[in-house]
Amino acid sequence: MALLKMAALGALGYAGYKYFEKHKGGHRAAFADGQGADDNFAQVRDAGPKAMADKPVRDWSKADEASDESFPASDPPSTY
């Protein structure tokens, strides 16, 4: 009986996995529409608020722009 339950649970898990794989969204969380290449393993987005998936709540300052443009560089911009 336990083997039958394990087989049923495995089949249910496999069906759920296949369902979610088929229906998962192709949208990448940090990217605006049309941003980011599918074949790029690094997935680095362009700088600026127009390249973001979510629109910023407030207008960006020069420091915001410089910080976004410098990422992931180790040295912060001089506009801080």
PDB file of N, CA and C in Angstrom:
ATOM      1  N   MET A   1       0.820  -1.191   0.000  1.00  0.00           N
ATOM      2  CA  MET A   1       0.000   0.000   0.000  1.00  0.00           C
ATOM      3  C   MET A   1       0.868   1.260   0.000  1.00  0.00           C
ATOM      4  N   ALA A   2       1.961   1.244   0.758  1.00  0.00           N
ATOM      5  CA  ALA A   2       2.846   2.409   0.833  1.00  0.00           C
ATOM      6  C   ALA A   2       3.495   2.685  -0.517  1.00  0.00           C
ATOM      7  N   LEU A   3       3.820   1.617  -1.247  1.00  0.00           N
ATOM      8  CA  LEU A   3       4.426   1.784  -2.560  1.00  0.00           C
ATOM      9  C   LEU A   3       3.454   2.456  -3.521  1.00  0.00           C
ATOM     10  N   LEU A   4       2.182   2.109  -3.429  1.00  0.00           N
ATOM     11  CA  LEU A   4       1.160   2.721  -4.274  1.00  0.00           C
ATOM     12  C   LEU A   4       1.004   4.208  -3.947  1.00  0.00           C
ATOM     13  N   LYS A   5       1.048   4.548  -2.669  1.00  0.00           N
ATOM     14  CA  LYS A   5       0.956   5.955  -2.261  1.00  0.00           C
ATOM     15  C   LYS A   5       2.167   6.742  -2.758  1.00  0.00           C
ATOM     16  N   MET A   6       3.343   6.138  -2.662  1.00  0.00           N
ATOM     17  CA  MET A   6       4.557   6.805  -3.141  1.00  0.00           C
ATOM     18  C   MET A   6       4.507   7.021  -4.647  1.00  0.00           C
ATOM     19  N   ALA A   7       3.997   6.039  -5.385  1.00  0.00           N
ATOM     20  CA  ALA A   7       3.882   6.174  -6.834  1.00  0.00           C
ATOM     21  C   ALA A   7       2.881   7.268  -7.195  1.00  0.00           C
ATOM     22  N   ALA A   8       1.761   7.327  -6.480  1.00  0.00           N
ATOM     23  CA  ALA A   8       0.757   8.362  -6.740  1.00  0.00           C
ATOM     24  C   ALA A   8       1.314   9.745  -6.419  1.00  0.00           C
ATOM     25  N   LEU A   9       2.041   9.862  -5.327  1.00  0.00           N
ATOM     26  CA  LEU A   9       2.638  11.135  -4.948  1.00  0.00           C
ATOM     27  C   LEU A   9       3.694  11.564  -5.963  1.00  0.00           C
ATOM     28  N   GLY A  10       4.477  10.630  -6.442  1.00  0.00           N
ATOM     29  CA  GLY A  10       5.478  10.930  -7.464  1.00  0.00           C
ATOM     30  C   GLY A  10       4.843  11.379  -8.766  1.00  0.00           C
ATOM     31  N   ALA A  11       3.756  10.713  -9.172  1.00  0.00           N
ATOM     32  CA  ALA A  11       3.053  11.098 -10.398  1.00  0.00           C
ATOM     33  C   ALA A  11       2.443  12.486 -10.255  1.00  0.00           C
ATOM     34  N   LEU A  12       1.893  12.776  -9.088  1.00  0.00           N
ATOM     35  CA  LEU A  12       1.316  14.092  -8.842  1.00  0.00           C
ATOM     36  C   LEU A  12       2.398  15.173  -8.870  1.00  0.00           C
ATOM     37  N   GLY A  13       3.532  14.898  -8.277  1.00  0.00           N
ATOM     38  CA  GLY A  13       4.643  15.845  -8.296  1.00  0.00           C
ATOM     39  C   GLY A  13       5.161  16.086  -9.701  1.00  0.00           C
ATOM     40  N   TYR A  14       5.274  15.030 -10.490  1.00  0.00           N
ATOM     41  CA  TYR A  14       5.737  15.164 -11.868  1.00  0.00           C
ATOM     42  C   TYR A  14       4.749  15.974 -12.695  1.00  0.00           C
ATOM     43  N   ALA A  15       3.455  15.717 -12.520  1.00  0.00           N
ATOM     44  CA  ALA A  15       2.437  16.467 -13.259  1.00  0.00           C
ATOM     45  C   ALA A  15       2.478  17.945 -12.874  1.00  0.00           C
ATOM     46  N   GLY A  16       2.652  18.233 -11.585  1.00  0.00           N
ATOM     47  CA  GLY A  16       2.760  19.621 -11.146  1.00  0.00           C
ATOM     48  C   GLY A  16       3.989  20.306 -11.704  1.00  0.00           C
ATOM     49  N   TYR A  17       5.104  19.596 -11.724  1.00  0.00           N
ATOM     50  CA  TYR A  17       6.337  20.143 -12.282  1.00  0.00           C
ATOM     51  C   TYR A  17       6.160  20.479 -13.757  1.00  0.00           C
ATOM     52  N   LYS A  18       5.591  19.567 -14.518  1.00  0.00           N
ATOM     53  CA  LYS A  18       5.378  19.798 -15.946  1.00  0.00           C
ATOM     54  C   LYS A  18       4.429  20.971 -16.177  1.00  0.00           C
ATOM     55  N   TYR A  19       3.399  21.087 -15.345  1.00  0.00           N
ATOM     56  CA  TYR A  19       2.440  22.182 -15.484  1.00  0.00           C
ATOM     57  C   TYR A  19       3.132  23.529 -15.259  1.00  0.00           C
ATOM     58  N   PHE A  20       3.914  23.633 -14.189  1.00  0.00           N
ATOM     59  CA  PHE A  20       4.578  24.895 -13.887  1.00  0.00           C
ATOM     60  C   PHE A  20       5.680  25.218 -14.885  1.00  0.00           C
ATOM     61  N   GLU A  21       6.364  24.234 -15.396  1.00  0.00           N
ATOM     62  CA  GLU A  21       7.369  24.480 -16.424  1.00  0.00           C
ATOM     63  C   GLU A  21       6.721  25.021 -17.699  1.00  0.00           C
ATOM     64  N   LYS A  22       5.541  24.523 -18.018  1.00  0.00           N
ATOM     65  CA  LYS A  22       4.839  24.962 -19.229  1.00  0.00           C
ATOM     66  C   LYS A  22       4.286  26.373 -19.069  1.00  0.00           C
ATOM     67  N   HIS A  23       3.854  26.723 -17.868  1.00  0.00           N
ATOM     68  CA  HIS A  23       3.170  27.994 -17.657  1.00  0.00           C
ATOM     69  C   HIS A  23       4.016  29.067 -16.979  1.00  0.00           C
ATOM     70  N   LYS A  24       5.279  28.805 -16.762  1.00  0.00           N
ATOM     71  CA  LYS A  24       6.078  29.848 -16.113  1.00  0.00           C
ATOM     72  C   LYS A  24       6.296  30.990 -17.098  1.00  0.00           C
ATOM     73  N   GLY A  25       6.310  32.195 -16.550  1.00  0.00           N
ATOM     74  CA  GLY A  25       6.433  33.381 -17.392  1.00  0.00           C
ATOM     75  C   GLY A  25       7.841  33.547 -17.924  1.00  0.00           C
ATOM     76  N   GLY A  26       7.957  34.087 -19.104  1.00  0.00           N
ATOM     77  CA  GLY A  26       9.253  34.349 -19.689  1.00  0.00           C
ATOM     78  C   GLY A  26       9.799  35.706 -19.292  1.00  0.00           C
ATOM     79  N   HIS A  27       9.053  36.438 -18.479  1.00  0.00           N
ATOM     80  CA  HIS A  27       9.464  37.780 -18.079  1.00  0.00           C
ATOM     81  C   HIS A  27      10.499  37.698 -16.969  1.00  0.00           C
ATOM     82  N   ARG A  28      11.588  38.393 -17.160  1.00  0.00           N
ATOM     83  CA  ARG A  28      12.626  38.440 -16.137  1.00  0.00           C
ATOM     84  C   ARG A  28      12.328  39.590 -15.185  1.00  0.00           C
ATOM     85  N   ALA A  29      12.487  39.367 -13.908  1.00  0.00           N
ATOM     86  CA  ALA A  29      12.012  40.284 -12.870  1.00  0.00           C
ATOM     87  C   ALA A  29      12.627  41.679 -12.945  1.00  0.00           C
ATOM     88  N   ALA A  30      13.889  41.813 -13.216  1.00  0.00           N
ATOM     89  CA  ALA A  30      14.545  43.121 -13.148  1.00  0.00           C
ATOM     90  C   ALA A  30      14.515  43.884 -14.464  1.00  0.00           C
ATOM     91  N   PHE A  31      14.062  43.264 -15.527  1.00  0.00           N
ATOM     92  CA  PHE A  31      14.171  43.863 -16.851  1.00  0.00           C
ATOM     93  C   PHE A  31      12.851  44.429 -17.347  1.00  0.00           C
ATOM     94  N   ALA A  32      12.922  45.559 -18.042  1.00  0.00           N
ATOM     95  CA  ALA A  32      11.762  46.093 -18.742  1.00  0.00           C
ATOM     96  C   ALA A  32      11.526  45.234 -19.983  1.00  0.00           C
ATOM     97  N   ASP A  33      10.364  45.363 -20.579  1.00  0.00           N
ATOM     98  CA  ASP A  33      10.077  44.606 -21.799  1.00  0.00           C
ATOM     99  C   ASP A  33      11.096  44.957 -22.872  1.00  0.00           C
ATOM    100  N   GLY A  34      11.623  43.937 -23.528  1.00  0.00           N
ATOM    101  CA  GLY A  34      12.609  44.137 -24.578  1.00  0.00           C
ATOM    102  C   GLY A  34      14.037  44.258 -24.064  1.00  0.00           C
ATOM    103  N   GLN A  35      14.234  44.187 -22.772  1.00  0.00           N
ATOM    104  CA  GLN A  35      15.569  44.293 -22.181  1.00  0.00           C
ATOM    105  C   GLN A  35      16.103  42.902 -21.864  1.00  0.00           C
ATOM    106  N   GLY A  36      17.407  42.752 -21.940  1.00  0.00           N
ATOM    107  CA  GLY A  36      18.041  41.486 -21.569  1.00  0.00           C
ATOM    108  C   GLY A  36      17.911  40.438 -22.654  1.00  0.00           C
ATOM    109  N   ALA A  37      18.989  39.732 -22.885  1.00  0.00           N
ATOM    110  CA  ALA A  37      18.995  38.672 -23.888  1.00  0.00           C
ATOM    111  C   ALA A  37      18.830  37.322 -23.212  1.00  0.00           C
ATOM    112  N   ASP A  38      18.071  36.436 -23.840  1.00  0.00           N
ATOM    113  CA  ASP A  38      17.842  35.111 -23.265  1.00  0.00           C
ATOM    114  C   ASP A  38      19.118  34.282 -23.189  1.00  0.00           C
ATOM    115  N   ASP A  39      20.024  34.474 -24.150  1.00  0.00           N
ATOM    116  CA  ASP A  39      21.221  33.650 -24.185  1.00  0.00           C
ATOM    117  C   ASP A  39      22.366  34.237 -23.359  1.00  0.00           C
ATOM    118  N   ASN A  40      22.156  35.366 -22.720  1.00  0.00           N
ATOM    119  CA  ASN A  40      23.185  35.988 -21.901  1.00  0.00           C
ATOM    120  C   ASN A  40      23.133  35.399 -20.496  1.00  0.00           C
ATOM    121  N   PHE A  41      24.174  34.691 -20.098  1.00  0.00           N
ATOM    122  CA  PHE A  41      24.155  34.053 -18.783  1.00  0.00           C
ATOM    123  C   PHE A  41      24.296  35.068 -17.654  1.00  0.00           C
ATOM    124  N   ALA A  42      24.879  36.215 -17.915  1.00  0.00           N
ATOM    125  CA  ALA A  42      25.104  37.202 -16.863  1.00  0.00           C
ATOM    126  C   ALA A  42      23.833  37.984 -16.541  1.00  0.00           C
ATOM    127  N   GLN A  43      22.972  38.208 -17.503  1.00  0.00           N
ATOM    128  CA  GLN A  43      21.712  38.924 -17.312  1.00  0.00           C
ATOM    129  C   GLN A  43      21.925  40.293 -16.673  1.00  0.00           C
ATOM    130  N   VAL A  44      22.686  41.152 -17.325  1.00  0.00           N
ATOM    131  CA  VAL A  44      22.924  42.512 -16.856  1.00  0.00           C
ATOM    132  C   VAL A  44      22.001  43.439 -17.628  1.00  0.00           C
ATOM    133  N   ARG A  45      21.241  44.249 -16.903  1.00  0.00           N
ATOM    134  CA  ARG A  45      20.315  45.154 -17.571  1.00  0.00           C
ATOM    135  C   ARG A  45      21.006  46.469 -17.891  1.00  0.00           C
ATOM    136  N   ASP A  46      20.432  47.225 -18.823  1.00  0.00           N
ATOM    137  CA  ASP A  46      20.937  48.546 -19.145  1.00  0.00           C
ATOM    138  C   ASP A  46      20.718  49.474 -17.954  1.00  0.00           C
ATOM    139  N   ALA A  47      21.483  50.553 -17.901  1.00  0.00           N
ATOM    140  CA  ALA A  47      21.354  51.509 -16.800  1.00  0.00           C
ATOM    141  C   ALA A  47      20.170  52.432 -17.041  1.00  0.00           C
ATOM    142  N   GLY A  48      19.636  52.934 -15.953  1.00  0.00           N
ATOM    143  CA  GLY A  48      18.576  53.929 -16.031  1.00  0.00           C
ATOM    144  C   GLY A  48      17.209  53.377 -15.698  1.00  0.00           C
ATOM    145  N   PRO A  49      16.289  54.271 -15.329  1.00  0.00           N
ATOM    146  CA  PRO A  49      14.956  53.837 -14.922  1.00  0.00           C
ATOM    147  C   PRO A  49      14.122  53.261 -16.066  1.00  0.00           C
ATOM    148  N   LYS A  50      14.458  53.589 -17.308  1.00  0.00           N
ATOM    149  CA  LYS A  50      13.691  53.057 -18.442  1.00  0.00           C
ATOM    150  C   LYS A  50      13.948  51.574 -18.661  1.00  0.00           C
ATOM    151  N   ALA A  51      15.060  51.071 -18.142  1.00  0.00           N
ATOM    152  CA  ALA A  51      15.402  49.659 -18.302  1.00  0.00           C
ATOM    153  C   ALA A  51      14.894  48.804 -17.150  1.00  0.00           C
ATOM    154  N   MET A  52      14.241  49.425 -16.176  1.00  0.00           N
ATOM    155  CA  MET A  52      13.735  48.697 -15.012  1.00  0.00           C
ATOM    156  C   MET A  52      12.342  48.151 -15.288  1.00  0.00           C
ATOM    157  N   ALA A  53      12.026  47.016 -14.699  1.00  0.00           N
ATOM    158  CA  ALA A  53      10.701  46.422 -14.873  1.00  0.00           C
ATOM    159  C   ALA A  53       9.634  47.260 -14.179  1.00  0.00           C
ATOM    160  N   ASP A  54       9.915  47.706 -12.963  1.00  0.00           N
ATOM    161  CA  ASP A  54       8.973  48.544 -12.215  1.00  0.00           C
ATOM    162  C   ASP A  54       9.381  49.999 -12.359  1.00  0.00           C
ATOM    163  N   LYS A  55       8.414  50.850 -12.597  1.00  0.00           N
ATOM    164  CA  LYS A  55       8.704  52.273 -12.717  1.00  0.00           C
ATOM    165  C   LYS A  55       9.069  52.831 -11.346  1.00  0.00           C
ATOM    166  N   PRO A  56      10.060  53.723 -11.265  1.00  0.00           N
ATOM    167  CA  PRO A  56      10.453  54.274  -9.972  1.00  0.00           C
ATOM    168  C   PRO A  56       9.340  55.122  -9.358  1.00  0.00           C
ATOM    169  N   VAL A  57       9.296  55.137  -8.035  1.00  0.00           N
ATOM    170  CA  VAL A  57       8.265  55.881  -7.313  1.00  0.00           C
ATOM    171  C   VAL A  57       8.528  57.382  -7.397  1.00  0.00           C
ATOM    172  N   ARG A  58       9.790  57.761  -7.395  1.00  0.00           N
ATOM    173  CA  ARG A  58      10.145  59.185  -7.469  1.00  0.00           C
ATOM    174  C   ARG A  58      11.106  59.401  -8.631  1.00  0.00           C
ATOM    175  N   ASP A  59      11.279  60.666  -9.010  1.00  0.00           N
ATOM    176  CA  ASP A  59      12.227  60.988 -10.075  1.00  0.00           C
ATOM    177  C   ASP A  59      13.649  60.691  -9.609  1.00  0.00           C
ATOM    178  N   TRP A  60      14.483  60.300 -10.550  1.00  0.00           N
ATOM    179  CA  TRP A  60      15.860  59.963 -10.225  1.00  0.00           C
ATOM    180  C   TRP A  60      16.718  61.218 -10.184  1.00  0.00           C
ATOM    181  N   SER A  61      17.643  61.269  -9.232  1.00  0.00           N
ATOM    182  CA  SER A  61      18.607  62.367  -9.144  1.00  0.00           C
ATOM    183  C   SER A  61      19.864  61.974  -9.923  1.00  0.00           C
ATOM    184  N   LYS A  62      20.791  62.918 -10.004  1.00  0.00           N
ATOM    185  CA  LYS A  62      22.068  62.619 -10.668  1.00  0.00           C
ATOM    186  C   LYS A  62      22.820  61.511  -9.928  1.00  0.00           C
ATOM    187  N   ALA A  63      22.720  61.493  -8.606  1.00  0.00           N
ATOM    188  CA  ALA A  63      23.391  60.443  -7.824  1.00  0.00           C
ATOM    189  C   ALA A  63      22.772  59.077  -8.108  1.00  0.00           C
ATOM    190  N   ASP A  64      21.450  59.022  -8.265  1.00  0.00           N
ATOM    191  CA  ASP A  64      20.790  57.756  -8.602  1.00  0.00           C
ATOM    192  C   ASP A  64      21.270  57.240  -9.951  1.00  0.00           C
ATOM    193  N   GLU A  65      21.324  58.139 -10.935  1.00  0.00           N
ATOM    194  CA  GLU A  65      21.779  57.757 -12.275  1.00  0.00           C
ATOM    195  C   GLU A  65      23.222  57.259 -12.232  1.00  0.00           C
ATOM    196  N   ALA A  66      24.098  58.004 -11.555  1.00  0.00           N
ATOM    197  CA  ALA A  66      25.511  57.627 -11.498  1.00  0.00           C
ATOM    198  C   ALA A  66      25.700  56.301 -10.781  1.00  0.00           C
ATOM    199  N   SER A  67      24.955  56.091  -9.726  1.00  0.00           N
ATOM    200  CA  SER A  67      25.058  54.835  -8.987  1.00  0.00           C
ATOM    201  C   SER A  67      24.601  53.658  -9.839  1.00  0.00           C
ATOM    202  N   ASP A  68      23.506  53.833 -10.566  1.00  0.00           N
ATOM    203  CA  ASP A  68      22.990  52.759 -11.409  1.00  0.00           C
ATOM    204  C   ASP A  68      23.931  52.470 -12.570  1.00  0.00           C
ATOM    205  N   GLU A  69      24.534  53.515 -13.132  1.00  0.00           N
ATOM    206  CA  GLU A  69      25.459  53.325 -14.250  1.00  0.00           C
ATOM    207  C   GLU A  69      26.749  52.652 -13.811  1.00  0.00           C
ATOM    208  N   SER A  70      27.168  52.847 -12.565  1.00  0.00           N
ATOM    209  CA  SER A  70      28.439  52.296 -12.106  1.00  0.00           C
ATOM    210  C   SER A  70      28.323  50.852 -11.635  1.00  0.00           C
ATOM    211  N   PHE A  71      27.137  50.385 -11.323  1.00  0.00           N
ATOM    212  CA  PHE A  71      26.975  49.031 -10.803  1.00  0.00           C
ATOM    213  C   PHE A  71      27.335  48.025 -11.872  1.00  0.00           C
ATOM    214  N   PRO A  72      28.035  46.989 -11.620  1.00  0.00           N
ATOM    215  CA  PRO A  72      28.575  46.454 -10.375  1.00  0.00           C
ATOM    216  C   PRO A  72      30.032  46.822 -10.137  1.00  0.00           C
ATOM    217  N   ALA A  73      30.447  47.993 -10.572  1.00  0.00           N
ATOM    218  CA  ALA A  73      31.830  48.406 -10.353  1.00  0.00           C
ATOM    219  C   ALA A  73      32.118  48.541  -8.858  1.00  0.00           C
ATOM    220  N   SER A  74      33.357  48.361  -8.492  1.00  0.00           N
ATOM    221  CA  SER A  74      33.702  48.406  -7.073  1.00  0.00           C
ATOM    222  C   SER A  74      33.838  49.833  -6.554  1.00  0.00           C
ATOM    223  N   ASP A  75      34.107  50.790  -7.425  1.00  0.00           N
ATOM    224  CA  ASP A  75      34.276  52.175  -6.992  1.00  0.00           C
ATOM    225  C   ASP A  75      32.979  52.943  -7.188  1.00  0.00           C
ATOM    226  N   PRO A  76      32.465  53.588  -6.134  1.00  0.00           N
ATOM    227  CA  PRO A  76      31.243  54.372  -6.284  1.00  0.00           C
ATOM    228  C   PRO A  76      31.519  55.638  -7.092  1.00  0.00           C
ATOM    229  N   PRO A  77      30.506  56.216  -7.697  1.00  0.00           N
ATOM    230  CA  PRO A  77      30.703  57.454  -8.458  1.00  0.00           C
ATOM    231  C   PRO A  77      31.025  58.620  -7.521  1.00  0.00           C
ATOM    232  N   SER A  78      31.585  59.676  -8.068  1.00  0.00           N
ATOM    233  CA  SER A  78      31.984  60.818  -7.241  1.00  0.00           C
ATOM    234  C   SER A  78      30.829  61.762  -6.951  1.00  0.00           C
ATOM    235  N   THR A  79      29.629  61.439  -7.390  1.00  0.00           N
ATOM    236  CA  THR A  79      28.491  62.337  -7.174  1.00  0.00           C
ATOM    237  C   THR A  79      27.779  62.078  -5.865  1.00  0.00           C
ATOM    238  N   TYR A  80      28.320  61.237  -5.000  1.00  0.00           N
ATOM    239  CA  TYR A  80      27.695  60.992  -3.695  1.00  0.00           C
ATOM    240  C   TYR A  80      27.934  62.149  -2.770  1.00  0.00           C
TER     241      TYR A  80
END
